[in-house]
């Protein structure tokens, strides 16, 4: 089989390296392995952005038909990434600050930052401004599950909380205790 890009059923364009059997295994040469890891990291982040996926688990390597199956498996060459190798790639994502273990204190599941928390903070603040939510107290639920879909729809709470904390450090948001948990008030930029 020739190395060529391939479009998945979800419309994602896989790079030609995805057709190379060695891509799915750890390489013995450290220089080669570093290049392959960079390719995997780029691929995982762009796929997560394409599908709006926030969580990657070591177990996803075994989940045939799962959310990540199109990228972690290549049926055309009969290859899939093994759990141990995916675990190492997940550790690299965390090391490069493009993912964080979620929940903390375990190493089998990460929150993927296809947008960095700082970018989510800016997106959140722009959304609050464009929807007229400045100086209004909103619940986290109202932000992540709005009546009209937004770029923040389905954002995981740990990522939302991190973005709000970033905004709070620049006096553009404040976390507020409300009867049902936590809320947030946004302030205009100065």
PDB file of C-alpha atoms in Angstrom:
ATOM      1  CA  UNK A   1       0.000   0.000   0.000  1.00  0.00           C
ATOM      2  CA  UNK A   2       1.299   3.436  -0.871  1.00  0.00           C
ATOM      3  CA  UNK A   3       1.526   6.167   1.703  1.00  0.00           C
ATOM      4  CA  UNK A   4      -1.295   8.548   0.979  1.00  0.00           C
ATOM      5  CA  UNK A   5      -3.660  10.781   2.921  1.00  0.00           C
ATOM      6  CA  UNK A   6      -7.060   9.283   3.666  1.00  0.00           C
ATOM      7  CA  UNK A   7     -10.375  10.902   4.575  1.00  0.00           C
ATOM      8  CA  UNK A   8     -12.262   9.221   7.425  1.00  0.00           C
ATOM      9  CA  UNK A   9     -16.059   8.790   7.548  1.00  0.00           C
ATOM     10  CA  UNK A  10     -16.227  11.844   9.856  1.00  0.00           C
ATOM     11  CA  UNK A  11     -14.508  13.941   7.171  1.00  0.00           C
ATOM     12  CA  UNK A  12     -11.111  14.160   8.864  1.00  0.00           C
ATOM     13  CA  UNK A  13      -8.095  14.000   6.548  1.00  0.00           C
ATOM     14  CA  UNK A  14      -5.523  11.586   7.969  1.00  0.00           C
ATOM     15  CA  UNK A  15      -1.927  12.366   6.952  1.00  0.00           C
ATOM     16  CA  UNK A  16      -0.022   9.925   4.764  1.00  0.00           C
ATOM     17  CA  UNK A  17       2.115   8.788   7.731  1.00  0.00           C
ATOM     18  CA  UNK A  18      -1.053   7.166   9.130  1.00  0.00           C
ATOM     19  CA  UNK A  19      -0.677   4.588   6.326  1.00  0.00           C
ATOM     20  CA  UNK A  20       2.802   3.555   7.515  1.00  0.00           C
ATOM     21  CA  UNK A  21       2.729   0.438   9.738  1.00  0.00           C
ATOM     22  CA  UNK A  22       5.710   1.622  11.881  1.00  0.00           C
ATOM     23  CA  UNK A  23       3.695   4.707  12.870  1.00  0.00           C
ATOM     24  CA  UNK A  24       1.615   2.506  15.178  1.00  0.00           C
ATOM     25  CA  UNK A  25       4.544   1.143  17.196  1.00  0.00           C
ATOM     26  CA  UNK A  26       7.253   2.662  19.349  1.00  0.00           C
ATOM     27  CA  UNK A  27      10.465   3.096  17.382  1.00  0.00           C
ATOM     28  CA  UNK A  28      13.806   1.877  18.790  1.00  0.00           C
ATOM     29  CA  UNK A  29      15.762   4.867  17.460  1.00  0.00           C
ATOM     30  CA  UNK A  30      15.197   7.849  19.822  1.00  0.00           C
ATOM     31  CA  UNK A  31      15.474  10.432  17.022  1.00  0.00           C
ATOM     32  CA  UNK A  32      12.915   8.588  14.902  1.00  0.00           C
ATOM     33  CA  UNK A  33      10.668   8.107  17.930  1.00  0.00           C
ATOM     34  CA  UNK A  34      10.756  11.842  18.691  1.00  0.00           C
ATOM     35  CA  UNK A  35       9.601  12.615  15.129  1.00  0.00           C
ATOM     36  CA  UNK A  36       6.828   9.999  15.335  1.00  0.00           C
ATOM     37  CA  UNK A  37       5.677  11.377  18.709  1.00  0.00           C
ATOM     38  CA  UNK A  38       5.429  14.891  17.253  1.00  0.00           C
ATOM     39  CA  UNK A  39       3.356  13.513  14.373  1.00  0.00           C
ATOM     40  CA  UNK A  40       1.053  11.692  16.811  1.00  0.00           C
ATOM     41  CA  UNK A  41       0.644  14.765  19.007  1.00  0.00           C
ATOM     42  CA  UNK A  42      -0.297  16.927  16.020  1.00  0.00           C
ATOM     43  CA  UNK A  43      -2.660  14.238  14.756  1.00  0.00           C
ATOM     44  CA  UNK A  44      -4.377  13.723  18.119  1.00  0.00           C
ATOM     45  CA  UNK A  45      -4.843  17.455  18.702  1.00  0.00           C
ATOM     46  CA  UNK A  46      -6.191  18.162  15.220  1.00  0.00           C
ATOM     47  CA  UNK A  47      -8.524  15.152  15.383  1.00  0.00           C
ATOM     48  CA  UNK A  48      -9.799  16.231  18.804  1.00  0.00           C
ATOM     49  CA  UNK A  49     -10.492  19.715  17.410  1.00  0.00           C
ATOM     50  CA  UNK A  50     -12.217  18.251  14.343  1.00  0.00           C
ATOM     51  CA  UNK A  51     -14.505  16.014  16.421  1.00  0.00           C
ATOM     52  CA  UNK A  52     -14.661  18.383  19.443  1.00  0.00           C
ATOM     53  CA  UNK A  53     -13.366  15.620  21.707  1.00  0.00           C
ATOM     54  CA  UNK A  54     -12.119  16.586  25.125  1.00  0.00           C
ATOM     55  CA  UNK A  55     -11.121  13.293  26.748  1.00  0.00           C
ATOM     56  CA  UNK A  56      -8.595  10.693  25.612  1.00  0.00           C
ATOM     57  CA  UNK A  57      -8.208   7.463  27.582  1.00  0.00           C
ATOM     58  CA  UNK A  58      -5.677   4.652  27.320  1.00  0.00           C
ATOM     59  CA  UNK A  59      -8.698   2.349  26.925  1.00  0.00           C
ATOM     60  CA  UNK A  60      -9.669   4.162  23.696  1.00  0.00           C
ATOM     61  CA  UNK A  61      -7.002   2.088  21.925  1.00  0.00           C
ATOM     62  CA  UNK A  62      -9.149  -1.002  22.559  1.00  0.00           C
ATOM     63  CA  UNK A  63     -12.526   0.613  21.810  1.00  0.00           C
ATOM     64  CA  UNK A  64     -13.402  -0.516  18.287  1.00  0.00           C
ATOM     65  CA  UNK A  65     -15.941   1.914  16.895  1.00  0.00           C
ATOM     66  CA  UNK A  66     -15.272   4.464  19.672  1.00  0.00           C
ATOM     67  CA  UNK A  67     -14.801   8.215  19.285  1.00  0.00           C
ATOM     68  CA  UNK A  68     -11.070   7.903  18.645  1.00  0.00           C
ATOM     69  CA  UNK A  69     -11.180   4.743  16.525  1.00  0.00           C
ATOM     70  CA  UNK A  70     -10.658   6.517  13.185  1.00  0.00           C
ATOM     71  CA  UNK A  71      -7.287   7.848  14.280  1.00  0.00           C
ATOM     72  CA  UNK A  72      -6.041   5.120  16.643  1.00  0.00           C
ATOM     73  CA  UNK A  73      -6.699   2.336  14.142  1.00  0.00           C
ATOM     74  CA  UNK A  74      -6.049   1.846  10.434  1.00  0.00           C
ATOM     75  CA  UNK A  75      -8.046  -1.090   9.095  1.00  0.00           C
ATOM     76  CA  UNK A  76      -6.566  -0.609   5.606  1.00  0.00           C
ATOM     77  CA  UNK A  77      -3.164  -1.769   6.890  1.00  0.00           C
ATOM     78  CA  UNK A  78      -4.523  -3.832   9.797  1.00  0.00           C
ATOM     79  CA  UNK A  79      -2.840  -1.707  12.480  1.00  0.00           C
ATOM     80  CA  UNK A  80      -3.917  -0.080  15.721  1.00  0.00           C
ATOM     81  CA  UNK A  81      -2.050   1.655  18.479  1.00  0.00           C
ATOM     82  CA  UNK A  82      -1.465  -0.510  21.539  1.00  0.00           C
ATOM     83  CA  UNK A  83      -2.507   0.653  25.014  1.00  0.00           C
ATOM     84  CA  UNK A  84       1.069   0.842  26.331  1.00  0.00           C
ATOM     85  CA  UNK A  85       2.141   3.056  23.429  1.00  0.00           C
ATOM     86  CA  UNK A  86      -0.933   5.275  23.746  1.00  0.00           C
ATOM     87  CA  UNK A  87      -0.135   5.640  27.453  1.00  0.00           C
ATOM     88  CA  UNK A  88       3.338   6.970  26.528  1.00  0.00           C
ATOM     89  CA  UNK A  89       1.818   9.380  23.998  1.00  0.00           C
ATOM     90  CA  UNK A  90      -0.641  10.604  26.623  1.00  0.00           C
ATOM     91  CA  UNK A  91       2.296  11.271  28.964  1.00  0.00           C
ATOM     92  CA  UNK A  92       3.969  13.269  26.147  1.00  0.00           C
ATOM     93  CA  UNK A  93       0.772  15.323  25.654  1.00  0.00           C
ATOM     94  CA  UNK A  94       0.826  16.190  29.368  1.00  0.00           C
ATOM     95  CA  UNK A  95       4.571  16.907  29.301  1.00  0.00           C
ATOM     96  CA  UNK A  96       4.020  19.377  26.433  1.00  0.00           C
ATOM     97  CA  UNK A  97       1.124  21.046  28.316  1.00  0.00           C
ATOM     98  CA  UNK A  98      -1.434  20.215  25.629  1.00  0.00           C
ATOM     99  CA  UNK A  99      -3.313  17.867  27.968  1.00  0.00           C
ATOM    100  CA  UNK A 100      -3.854  17.366  31.690  1.00  0.00           C
ATOM    101  CA  UNK A 101      -4.626  14.213  33.608  1.00  0.00           C
ATOM    102  CA  UNK A 102      -8.329  14.188  34.419  1.00  0.00           C
ATOM    103  CA  UNK A 103      -9.154  13.266  37.032  1.00  0.00           C
ATOM    104  CA  UNK A 104      -5.827  14.213  38.638  1.00  0.00           C
ATOM    105  CA  UNK A 105      -3.598  11.605  40.331  1.00  0.00           C
ATOM    106  CA  UNK A 106      -4.044   8.963  37.637  1.00  0.00           C
ATOM    107  CA  UNK A 107      -2.370   8.463  34.239  1.00  0.00           C
ATOM    108  CA  UNK A 108      -4.987   6.708  32.112  1.00  0.00           C
ATOM    109  CA  UNK A 109      -7.209   9.623  31.080  1.00  0.00           C
ATOM    110  CA  UNK A 110      -6.496  13.183  29.965  1.00  0.00           C
ATOM    111  CA  UNK A 111      -8.340  16.325  29.112  1.00  0.00           C
ATOM    112  CA  UNK A 112      -7.049  17.250  25.637  1.00  0.00           C
ATOM    113  CA  UNK A 113      -6.268  20.926  25.070  1.00  0.00           C
ATOM    114  CA  UNK A 114      -6.986  21.317  21.366  1.00  0.00           C
ATOM    115  CA  UNK A 115      -7.381  24.890  22.519  1.00  0.00           C
ATOM    116  CA  UNK A 116      -5.126  25.919  25.370  1.00  0.00           C
ATOM    117  CA  UNK A 117      -6.865  27.038  28.592  1.00  0.00           C
ATOM    118  CA  UNK A 118      -5.807  30.622  27.843  1.00  0.00           C
ATOM    119  CA  UNK A 119      -7.536  30.373  24.447  1.00  0.00           C
ATOM    120  CA  UNK A 120     -10.663  28.964  26.123  1.00  0.00           C
ATOM    121  CA  UNK A 121     -10.560  31.906  28.548  1.00  0.00           C
ATOM    122  CA  UNK A 122     -10.556  34.365  25.643  1.00  0.00           C
ATOM    123  CA  UNK A 123     -13.318  32.429  23.855  1.00  0.00           C
ATOM    124  CA  UNK A 124     -15.369  32.429  27.058  1.00  0.00           C
ATOM    125  CA  UNK A 125     -14.933  36.149  27.619  1.00  0.00           C
ATOM    126  CA  UNK A 126     -15.767  36.962  23.985  1.00  0.00           C
ATOM    127  CA  UNK A 127     -18.883  34.766  24.228  1.00  0.00           C
ATOM    128  CA  UNK A 128     -20.018  36.503  27.423  1.00  0.00           C
ATOM    129  CA  UNK A 129     -19.491  39.891  25.788  1.00  0.00           C
ATOM    130  CA  UNK A 130     -21.167  39.019  22.468  1.00  0.00           C
ATOM    131  CA  UNK A 131     -24.230  37.522  24.183  1.00  0.00           C
ATOM    132  CA  UNK A 132     -24.707  40.450  26.564  1.00  0.00           C
ATOM    133  CA  UNK A 133     -23.772  38.439  29.671  1.00  0.00           C
ATOM    134  CA  UNK A 134     -21.407  40.970  31.227  1.00  0.00           C
ATOM    135  CA  UNK A 135     -22.171  41.618  34.925  1.00  0.00           C
ATOM    136  CA  UNK A 136     -24.714  38.781  34.896  1.00  0.00           C
ATOM    137  CA  UNK A 137     -24.289  35.732  37.149  1.00  0.00           C
ATOM    138  CA  UNK A 138     -24.330  32.530  35.094  1.00  0.00           C
ATOM    139  CA  UNK A 139     -24.171  28.944  36.252  1.00  0.00           C
ATOM    140  CA  UNK A 140     -21.549  26.688  34.733  1.00  0.00           C
ATOM    141  CA  UNK A 141     -24.420  24.674  33.228  1.00  0.00           C
ATOM    142  CA  UNK A 142     -25.753  27.761  31.422  1.00  0.00           C
ATOM    143  CA  UNK A 143     -22.342  28.218  29.837  1.00  0.00           C
ATOM    144  CA  UNK A 144     -21.692  24.609  28.811  1.00  0.00           C
ATOM    145  CA  UNK A 145     -25.267  23.810  27.777  1.00  0.00           C
ATOM    146  CA  UNK A 146     -26.700  27.036  26.338  1.00  0.00           C
ATOM    147  CA  UNK A 147     -30.071  27.095  24.526  1.00  0.00           C
ATOM    148  CA  UNK A 148     -28.235  28.102  21.342  1.00  0.00           C
ATOM    149  CA  UNK A 149     -25.095  26.035  20.641  1.00  0.00           C
ATOM    150  CA  UNK A 150     -21.898  27.993  21.146  1.00  0.00           C
ATOM    151  CA  UNK A 151     -18.152  27.320  20.999  1.00  0.00           C
ATOM    152  CA  UNK A 152     -18.452  26.514  24.727  1.00  0.00           C
ATOM    153  CA  UNK A 153     -21.116  23.822  24.355  1.00  0.00           C
ATOM    154  CA  UNK A 154     -20.090  20.655  26.228  1.00  0.00           C
ATOM    155  CA  UNK A 155     -16.792  22.068  27.521  1.00  0.00           C
ATOM    156  CA  UNK A 156     -15.814  19.907  30.516  1.00  0.00           C
ATOM    157  CA  UNK A 157     -16.173  21.599  33.902  1.00  0.00           C
ATOM    158  CA  UNK A 158     -12.481  21.302  34.866  1.00  0.00           C
ATOM    159  CA  UNK A 159     -11.507  23.124  31.660  1.00  0.00           C
ATOM    160  CA  UNK A 160     -14.233  25.737  32.162  1.00  0.00           C
ATOM    161  CA  UNK A 161     -13.087  26.307  35.746  1.00  0.00           C
ATOM    162  CA  UNK A 162      -9.480  26.728  34.569  1.00  0.00           C
ATOM    163  CA  UNK A 163     -10.551  29.266  31.921  1.00  0.00           C
ATOM    164  CA  UNK A 164     -12.576  31.212  34.500  1.00  0.00           C
ATOM    165  CA  UNK A 165      -9.604  31.202  36.887  1.00  0.00           C
ATOM    166  CA  UNK A 166      -7.437  32.681  34.127  1.00  0.00           C
ATOM    167  CA  UNK A 167     -10.027  35.423  33.565  1.00  0.00           C
ATOM    168  CA  UNK A 168     -10.294  36.048  37.323  1.00  0.00           C
ATOM    169  CA  UNK A 169      -6.539  36.718  37.522  1.00  0.00           C
ATOM    170  CA  UNK A 170      -7.022  39.597  35.068  1.00  0.00           C
ATOM    171  CA  UNK A 171     -10.209  40.867  36.793  1.00  0.00           C
ATOM    172  CA  UNK A 172     -12.441  39.824  33.894  1.00  0.00           C
ATOM    173  CA  UNK A 173     -14.427  37.200  35.835  1.00  0.00           C
ATOM    174  CA  UNK A 174     -15.342  36.234  39.365  1.00  0.00           C
ATOM    175  CA  UNK A 175     -16.461  32.842  40.642  1.00  0.00           C
ATOM    176  CA  UNK A 176     -19.494  33.220  42.889  1.00  0.00           C
ATOM    177  CA  UNK A 177     -21.085  30.708  45.264  1.00  0.00           C
ATOM    178  CA  UNK A 178     -24.752  30.196  44.403  1.00  0.00           C
ATOM    179  CA  UNK A 179     -27.364  27.915  45.983  1.00  0.00           C
ATOM    180  CA  UNK A 180     -26.857  25.126  43.406  1.00  0.00           C
ATOM    181  CA  UNK A 181     -23.063  25.251  43.345  1.00  0.00           C
ATOM    182  CA  UNK A 182     -20.922  27.803  41.559  1.00  0.00           C
ATOM    183  CA  UNK A 183     -21.576  30.599  39.161  1.00  0.00           C
ATOM    184  CA  UNK A 184     -19.525  33.199  37.409  1.00  0.00           C
ATOM    185  CA  UNK A 185     -19.836  36.902  36.695  1.00  0.00           C
ATOM    186  CA  UNK A 186     -17.951  38.393  33.763  1.00  0.00           C
ATOM    187  CA  UNK A 187     -16.572  41.918  33.665  1.00  0.00           C
ATOM    188  CA  UNK A 188     -15.641  44.017  30.627  1.00  0.00           C
ATOM    189  CA  UNK A 189     -11.967  44.287  29.710  1.00  0.00           C
ATOM    190  CA  UNK A 190     -10.319  47.466  30.919  1.00  0.00           C
TER     191      UNK A 190
END
